Amino acid sequence: MTFIMENSSKMKKLLVLSSILLVVLSCGEKKNDVVRKDLMKEIRKYIIFCENRADKSKIASETNIYYVKFYSKNNNDIVDIFQNMSYNKKYMDGYINLKENTVFFYNSDTNLVNVKKLNKKALNDLPDENSKEAELGFNPIVWGYIIKNDSLVKIDSE
């Protein structure tokens, strides 16, 4: 009888330790379940491109506001990634923060973006569609992609 009780006690301890280990390991992984991996990779590449461009040319109008905008054109589903001087809080699906950058999503494709998990809190420290910045002329470089066969195909630009 004591043999069974000892094993039972050891099994409980093992179960508790296993549970704790499982929780710790699962918390350690930082999986992005908001934006699909291939789109997130392109967003990060675009941000790096813009930051490098700003560092090299010392562009005064550089911004940390990025748009990811989905739409259809010529029977193609398209996603554009670009910078802007302000964001449009009225039409956004939500946003994510990537370090000091804020990425806003508009008309999101639910296969690429989990809209329910996007941040939607008001951002008082960024210019919105009613700010002076929204009136400025800003001509960003746009990276466009056709969404084809569940993948992103970059659209060649000049």
JSON list of C-alpha atoms in Angstrom, two decimals:
[
{"chain": "A", "resi": 1, "resn": "MET", "atom": "CA", "xyz": [0.00, 0.00, 0.00]},
{"chain": "A", "resi": 2, "resn": "THR", "atom": "CA", "xyz": [2.82, 2.42, 0.78]},
{"chain": "A", "resi": 3, "resn": "PHE", "atom": "CA", "xyz": [4.33, 1.62, -2.61]},
{"chain": "A", "resi": 4, "resn": "ILE", "atom": "CA", "xyz": [1.16, 2.82, -4.35]},
{"chain": "A", "resi": 5, "resn": "MET", "atom": "CA", "xyz": [0.98, 5.97, -2.22]},
{"chain": "A", "resi": 6, "resn": "GLU", "atom": "CA", "xyz": [4.64, 6.80, -2.90]},
{"chain": "A", "resi": 7, "resn": "ASN", "atom": "CA", "xyz": [4.15, 6.38, -6.65]},
{"chain": "A", "resi": 8, "resn": "SER", "atom": "CA", "xyz": [0.95, 8.40, -6.53]},
{"chain": "A", "resi": 9, "resn": "SER", "atom": "CA", "xyz": [2.74, 11.22, -4.75]},
{"chain": "A", "resi": 10, "resn": "LYS", "atom": "CA", "xyz": [5.61, 11.10, -7.26]},
{"chain": "A", "resi": 11, "resn": "MET", "atom": "CA", "xyz": [3.15, 11.09, -10.15]},
{"chain": "A", "resi": 12, "resn": "LYS", "atom": "CA", "xyz": [1.41, 14.19, -8.79]},
{"chain": "A", "resi": 13, "resn": "LYS", "atom": "CA", "xyz": [4.73, 16.01, -8.44]},
{"chain": "A", "resi": 14, "resn": "LEU", "atom": "CA", "xyz": [5.74, 14.96, -11.93]},
{"chain": "A", "resi": 15, "resn": "LEU", "atom": "CA", "xyz": [2.40, 16.13, -13.32]},
{"chain": "A", "resi": 16, "resn": "VAL", "atom": "CA", "xyz": [2.70, 19.51, -11.58]},
{"chain": "A", "resi": 17, "resn": "LEU", "atom": "CA", "xyz": [6.29, 20.01, -12.75]},
{"chain": "A", "resi": 18, "resn": "SER", "atom": "CA", "xyz": [5.37, 19.00, -16.30]},
{"chain": "A", "resi": 19, "resn": "SER", "atom": "CA", "xyz": [2.48, 21.46, -16.31]},
{"chain": "A", "resi": 20, "resn": "ILE", "atom": "CA", "xyz": [4.69, 24.29, -15.09]},
{"chain": "A", "resi": 21, "resn": "LEU", "atom": "CA", "xyz": [7.34, 23.47, -17.67]},
{"chain": "A", "resi": 22, "resn": "LEU", "atom": "CA", "xyz": [4.75, 23.42, -20.44]},
{"chain": "A", "resi": 23, "resn": "VAL", "atom": "CA", "xyz": [3.40, 26.84, -19.42]},
{"chain": "A", "resi": 24, "resn": "VAL", "atom": "CA", "xyz": [6.90, 28.35, -19.24]},
{"chain": "A", "resi": 25, "resn": "LEU", "atom": "CA", "xyz": [7.87, 26.97, -22.65]},
{"chain": "A", "resi": 26, "resn": "SER", "atom": "CA", "xyz": [4.68, 28.12, -24.33]},
{"chain": "A", "resi": 27, "resn": "CYS", "atom": "CA", "xyz": [5.09, 31.64, -22.93]},
{"chain": "A", "resi": 28, "resn": "GLY", "atom": "CA", "xyz": [8.64, 31.81, -24.23]},
{"chain": "A", "resi": 29, "resn": "GLU", "atom": "CA", "xyz": [7.55, 31.50, -27.85]},
{"chain": "A", "resi": 30, "resn": "LYS", "atom": "CA", "xyz": [6.39, 34.79, -29.28]},
{"chain": "A", "resi": 31, "resn": "LYS", "atom": "CA", "xyz": [4.27, 33.68, -32.20]},
{"chain": "A", "resi": 32, "resn": "ASN", "atom": "CA", "xyz": [2.56, 36.34, -34.23]},
{"chain": "A", "resi": 33, "resn": "ASP", "atom": "CA", "xyz": [-1.00, 35.18, -34.74]},
{"chain": "A", "resi": 34, "resn": "VAL", "atom": "CA", "xyz": [-2.27, 38.59, -35.85]},
{"chain": "A", "resi": 35, "resn": "VAL", "atom": "CA", "xyz": [-0.54, 38.94, -39.23]},
{"chain": "A", "resi": 36, "resn": "ARG", "atom": "CA", "xyz": [0.35, 35.97, -41.41]},
{"chain": "A", "resi": 37, "resn": "LYS", "atom": "CA", "xyz": [4.07, 35.24, -41.50]},
{"chain": "A", "resi": 38, "resn": "ASP", "atom": "CA", "xyz": [4.69, 36.09, -45.19]},
{"chain": "A", "resi": 39, "resn": "LEU", "atom": "CA", "xyz": [2.91, 39.44, -44.95]},
{"chain": "A", "resi": 40, "resn": "MET", "atom": "CA", "xyz": [4.68, 40.30, -41.69]},
{"chain": "A", "resi": 41, "resn": "LYS", "atom": "CA", "xyz": [8.01, 39.57, -43.37]},
{"chain": "A", "resi": 42, "resn": "GLU", "atom": "CA", "xyz": [7.18, 42.01, -46.18]},
{"chain": "A", "resi": 43, "resn": "ILE", "atom": "CA", "xyz": [6.03, 44.68, -43.71]},
{"chain": "A", "resi": 44, "resn": "ARG", "atom": "CA", "xyz": [9.29, 44.38, -41.77]},
{"chain": "A", "resi": 45, "resn": "LYS", "atom": "CA", "xyz": [11.35, 44.54, -45.01]},
{"chain": "A", "resi": 46, "resn": "TYR", "atom": "CA", "xyz": [9.47, 47.67, -46.09]},
{"chain": "A", "resi": 47, "resn": "ILE", "atom": "CA", "xyz": [10.07, 49.37, -42.73]},
{"chain": "A", "resi": 48, "resn": "ILE", "atom": "CA", "xyz": [13.79, 48.56, -42.94]},
{"chain": "A", "resi": 49, "resn": "PHE", "atom": "CA", "xyz": [13.85, 49.90, -46.52]},
{"chain": "A", "resi": 50, "resn": "CYS", "atom": "CA", "xyz": [12.22, 53.17, -45.41]},
{"chain": "A", "resi": 51, "resn": "GLU", "atom": "CA", "xyz": [14.47, 53.59, -42.38]},
{"chain": "A", "resi": 52, "resn": "ASN", "atom": "CA", "xyz": [17.62, 52.98, -44.46]},
{"chain": "A", "resi": 53, "resn": "ARG", "atom": "CA", "xyz": [16.37, 55.40, -47.11]},
{"chain": "A", "resi": 54, "resn": "ALA", "atom": "CA", "xyz": [15.73, 58.06, -44.46]},
{"chain": "A", "resi": 55, "resn": "ASP", "atom": "CA", "xyz": [19.17, 57.54, -42.89]},
{"chain": "A", "resi": 56, "resn": "LYS", "atom": "CA", "xyz": [20.92, 57.88, -46.24]},
{"chain": "A", "resi": 57, "resn": "SER", "atom": "CA", "xyz": [19.03, 60.88, -47.57]},
{"chain": "A", "resi": 58, "resn": "LYS", "atom": "CA", "xyz": [18.08, 62.55, -44.29]},
{"chain": "A", "resi": 59, "resn": "ILE", "atom": "CA", "xyz": [14.47, 62.96, -45.40]},
{"chain": "A", "resi": 60, "resn": "ALA", "atom": "CA", "xyz": [12.75, 65.50, -43.17]},
{"chain": "A", "resi": 61, "resn": "SER", "atom": "CA", "xyz": [9.28, 64.13, -43.80]},
{"chain": "A", "resi": 62, "resn": "GLU", "atom": "CA", "xyz": [10.05, 60.55, -42.78]},
{"chain": "A", "resi": 63, "resn": "THR", "atom": "CA", "xyz": [7.37, 59.00, -40.60]},
{"chain": "A", "resi": 64, "resn": "ASN", "atom": "CA", "xyz": [6.79, 55.97, -38.37]},
{"chain": "A", "resi": 65, "resn": "ILE", "atom": "CA", "xyz": [3.23, 55.49, -39.61]},
{"chain": "A", "resi": 66, "resn": "TYR", "atom": "CA", "xyz": [2.69, 52.63, -42.04]},
{"chain": "A", "resi": 67, "resn": "TYR", "atom": "CA", "xyz": [-0.41, 51.50, -43.92]},
{"chain": "A", "resi": 68, "resn": "VAL", "atom": "CA", "xyz": [-1.30, 48.01, -45.09]},
{"chain": "A", "resi": 69, "resn": "LYS", "atom": "CA", "xyz": [-4.25, 48.49, -47.41]},
{"chain": "A", "resi": 70, "resn": "PHE", "atom": "CA", "xyz": [-6.20, 45.74, -49.19]},
{"chain": "A", "resi": 71, "resn": "TYR", "atom": "CA", "xyz": [-8.36, 46.25, -52.29]},
{"chain": "A", "resi": 72, "resn": "SER", "atom": "CA", "xyz": [-9.39, 44.67, -55.60]},
{"chain": "A", "resi": 73, "resn": "LYS", "atom": "CA", "xyz": [-8.33, 45.91, -59.02]},
{"chain": "A", "resi": 74, "resn": "ASN", "atom": "CA", "xyz": [-8.67, 44.25, -62.45]},
{"chain": "A", "resi": 75, "resn": "ASN", "atom": "CA", "xyz": [-9.98, 41.04, -60.85]},
{"chain": "A", "resi": 76, "resn": "ASN", "atom": "CA", "xyz": [-6.94, 40.83, -58.57]},
{"chain": "A", "resi": 77, "resn": "ASP", "atom": "CA", "xyz": [-6.83, 41.07, -54.78]},
{"chain": "A", "resi": 78, "resn": "ILE", "atom": "CA", "xyz": [-4.04, 43.47, -53.89]},
{"chain": "A", "resi": 79, "resn": "VAL", "atom": "CA", "xyz": [-2.26, 44.58, -50.76]},
{"chain": "A", "resi": 80, "resn": "ASP", "atom": "CA", "xyz": [-0.17, 47.76, -50.65]},
{"chain": "A", "resi": 81, "resn": "ILE", "atom": "CA", "xyz": [2.35, 48.65, -47.96]},
{"chain": "A", "resi": 82, "resn": "PHE", "atom": "CA", "xyz": [3.33, 52.31, -47.65]},
{"chain": "A", "resi": 83, "resn": "GLN", "atom": "CA", "xyz": [4.09, 55.16, -45.27]},
{"chain": "A", "resi": 84, "resn": "ASN", "atom": "CA", "xyz": [1.81, 58.03, -44.44]},
{"chain": "A", "resi": 85, "resn": "MET", "atom": "CA", "xyz": [2.00, 61.21, -42.38]},
{"chain": "A", "resi": 86, "resn": "SER", "atom": "CA", "xyz": [-1.23, 60.42, -40.50]},
{"chain": "A", "resi": 87, "resn": "TYR", "atom": "CA", "xyz": [-3.68, 57.60, -40.02]},
{"chain": "A", "resi": 88, "resn": "ASN", "atom": "CA", "xyz": [-7.40, 57.46, -40.65]},
{"chain": "A", "resi": 89, "resn": "LYS", "atom": "CA", "xyz": [-9.02, 56.29, -37.42]},
{"chain": "A", "resi": 90, "resn": "LYS", "atom": "CA", "xyz": [-12.48, 56.25, -38.97]},
{"chain": "A", "resi": 91, "resn": "TYR", "atom": "CA", "xyz": [-11.69, 53.55, -41.54]},
{"chain": "A", "resi": 92, "resn": "MET", "atom": "CA", "xyz": [-8.92, 51.50, -39.94]},
{"chain": "A", "resi": 93, "resn": "ASP", "atom": "CA", "xyz": [-9.42, 47.86, -38.99]},
{"chain": "A", "resi": 94, "resn": "GLY", "atom": "CA", "xyz": [-6.82, 48.31, -36.27]},
{"chain": "A", "resi": 95, "resn": "TYR", "atom": "CA", "xyz": [-3.06, 48.46, -35.84]},
{"chain": "A", "resi": 96, "resn": "ILE", "atom": "CA", "xyz": [0.04, 46.75, -34.48]},
{"chain": "A", "resi": 97, "resn": "ASN", "atom": "CA", "xyz": [3.19, 48.26, -33.04]},
{"chain": "A", "resi": 98, "resn": "LEU", "atom": "CA", "xyz": [6.59, 47.18, -34.30]},
{"chain": "A", "resi": 99, "resn": "LYS", "atom": "CA", "xyz": [9.10, 48.91, -32.03]},
{"chain": "A", "resi": 100, "resn": "GLU", "atom": "CA", "xyz": [8.62, 52.67, -32.63]},
{"chain": "A", "resi": 101, "resn": "ASN", "atom": "CA", "xyz": [6.52, 52.07, -35.75]},
{"chain": "A", "resi": 102, "resn": "THR", "atom": "CA", "xyz": [2.74, 51.79, -35.95]},
{"chain": "A", "resi": 103, "resn": "VAL", "atom": "CA", "xyz": [1.25, 49.71, -38.77]},
{"chain": "A", "resi": 104, "resn": "PHE", "atom": "CA", "xyz": [-2.39, 50.39, -39.62]},
{"chain": "A", "resi": 105, "resn": "PHE", "atom": "CA", "xyz": [-4.57, 47.93, -41.51]},
{"chain": "A", "resi": 106, "resn": "TYR", "atom": "CA", "xyz": [-7.41, 48.89, -43.84]},
{"chain": "A", "resi": 107, "resn": "ASN", "atom": "CA", "xyz": [-10.00, 46.61, -45.49]},
{"chain": "A", "resi": 108, "resn": "SER", "atom": "CA", "xyz": [-7.99, 43.59, -44.30]},
{"chain": "A", "resi": 109, "resn": "ASP", "atom": "CA", "xyz": [-8.03, 40.19, -45.96]},
{"chain": "A", "resi": 110, "resn": "THR", "atom": "CA", "xyz": [-8.98, 37.84, -43.15]},
{"chain": "A", "resi": 111, "resn": "ASN", "atom": "CA", "xyz": [-6.70, 35.13, -44.58]},
{"chain": "A", "resi": 112, "resn": "LEU", "atom": "CA", "xyz": [-3.73, 37.42, -43.95]},
{"chain": "A", "resi": 113, "resn": "VAL", "atom": "CA", "xyz": [-4.80, 39.47, -40.91]},
{"chain": "A", "resi": 114, "resn": "ASN", "atom": "CA", "xyz": [-6.71, 38.43, -37.81]},
{"chain": "A", "resi": 115, "resn": "VAL", "atom": "CA", "xyz": [-8.68, 41.66, -37.47]},
{"chain": "A", "resi": 116, "resn": "LYS", "atom": "CA", "xyz": [-10.15, 40.64, -34.09]},
{"chain": "A", "resi": 117, "resn": "LYS", "atom": "CA", "xyz": [-6.65, 40.67, -32.60]},
{"chain": "A", "resi": 118, "resn": "LEU", "atom": "CA", "xyz": [-5.59, 44.09, -33.93]},
{"chain": "A", "resi": 119, "resn": "ASN", "atom": "CA", "xyz": [-5.26, 46.97, -31.45]},
{"chain": "A", "resi": 120, "resn": "LYS", "atom": "CA", "xyz": [-8.11, 49.44, -31.69]},
{"chain": "A", "resi": 121, "resn": "LYS", "atom": "CA", "xyz": [-7.36, 51.80, -28.79]},
{"chain": "A", "resi": 122, "resn": "ALA", "atom": "CA", "xyz": [-7.26, 55.51, -29.53]},
{"chain": "A", "resi": 123, "resn": "LEU", "atom": "CA", "xyz": [-3.81, 56.87, -30.33]},
{"chain": "A", "resi": 124, "resn": "ASN", "atom": "CA", "xyz": [-3.58, 60.45, -29.12]},
{"chain": "A", "resi": 125, "resn": "ASP", "atom": "CA", "xyz": [0.15, 60.77, -29.82]},
{"chain": "A", "resi": 126, "resn": "LEU", "atom": "CA", "xyz": [-0.13, 60.16, -33.59]},
{"chain": "A", "resi": 127, "resn": "PRO", "atom": "CA", "xyz": [-1.63, 62.53, -36.16]},
{"chain": "A", "resi": 128, "resn": "ASP", "atom": "CA", "xyz": [-5.00, 61.41, -37.52]},
{"chain": "A", "resi": 129, "resn": "GLU", "atom": "CA", "xyz": [-7.08, 62.45, -40.56]},
{"chain": "A", "resi": 130, "resn": "ASN", "atom": "CA", "xyz": [-8.02, 65.74, -38.86]},
{"chain": "A", "resi": 131, "resn": "SER", "atom": "CA", "xyz": [-4.47, 66.87, -38.14]},
{"chain": "A", "resi": 132, "resn": "LYS", "atom": "CA", "xyz": [-2.21, 69.34, -39.97]},
{"chain": "A", "resi": 133, "resn": "GLU", "atom": "CA", "xyz": [-0.05, 66.42, -41.10]},
{"chain": "A", "resi": 134, "resn": "ALA", "atom": "CA", "xyz": [-3.01, 64.93, -42.99]},
{"chain": "A", "resi": 135, "resn": "GLU", "atom": "CA", "xyz": [-3.08, 68.03, -45.19]},
{"chain": "A", "resi": 136, "resn": "LEU", "atom": "CA", "xyz": [0.57, 67.74, -46.19]},
{"chain": "A", "resi": 137, "resn": "GLY", "atom": "CA", "xyz": [1.45, 66.43, -49.61]},
{"chain": "A", "resi": 138, "resn": "PHE", "atom": "CA", "xyz": [3.25, 63.14, -49.08]},
{"chain": "A", "resi": 139, "resn": "ASN", "atom": "CA", "xyz": [4.23, 60.83, -51.92]},
{"chain": "A", "resi": 140, "resn": "PRO", "atom": "CA", "xyz": [5.40, 57.52, -50.43]},
{"chain": "A", "resi": 141, "resn": "ILE", "atom": "CA", "xyz": [7.05, 54.60, -52.18]},
{"chain": "A", "resi": 142, "resn": "VAL", "atom": "CA", "xyz": [4.42, 51.87, -52.34]},
{"chain": "A", "resi": 143, "resn": "TRP", "atom": "CA", "xyz": [5.19, 48.16, -52.32]},
{"chain": "A", "resi": 144, "resn": "GLY", "atom": "CA", "xyz": [2.27, 46.30, -53.90]},
{"chain": "A", "resi": 145, "resn": "TYR", "atom": "CA", "xyz": [1.48, 42.59, -53.93]},
{"chain": "A", "resi": 146, "resn": "ILE", "atom": "CA", "xyz": [-1.10, 40.50, -55.72]},
{"chain": "A", "resi": 147, "resn": "ILE", "atom": "CA", "xyz": [-2.63, 37.88, -53.44]},
{"chain": "A", "resi": 148, "resn": "LYS", "atom": "CA", "xyz": [-2.50, 34.80, -55.64]},
{"chain": "A", "resi": 149, "resn": "ASN", "atom": "CA", "xyz": [-2.98, 31.13, -54.73]},
{"chain": "A", "resi": 150, "resn": "ASP", "atom": "CA", "xyz": [-2.63, 31.99, -51.02]},
{"chain": "A", "resi": 151, "resn": "SER", "atom": "CA", "xyz": [0.73, 33.71, -51.54]},
{"chain": "A", "resi": 152, "resn": "LEU", "atom": "CA", "xyz": [2.03, 37.25, -52.11]},
{"chain": "A", "resi": 153, "resn": "VAL", "atom": "CA", "xyz": [3.42, 38.11, -55.55]},
{"chain": "A", "resi": 154, "resn": "LYS", "atom": "CA", "xyz": [5.24, 41.44, -55.62]},
{"chain": "A", "resi": 155, "resn": "ILE", "atom": "CA", "xyz": [4.10, 43.87, -58.29]},
{"chain": "A", "resi": 156, "resn": "ASP", "atom": "CA", "xyz": [7.03, 45.31, -60.20]},
{"chain": "A", "resi": 157, "resn": "SER", "atom": "CA", "xyz": [7.22, 49.05, -59.89]},
{"chain": "A", "resi": 158, "resn": "GLU", "atom": "CA", "xyz": [9.24, 51.25, -62.21]}
]
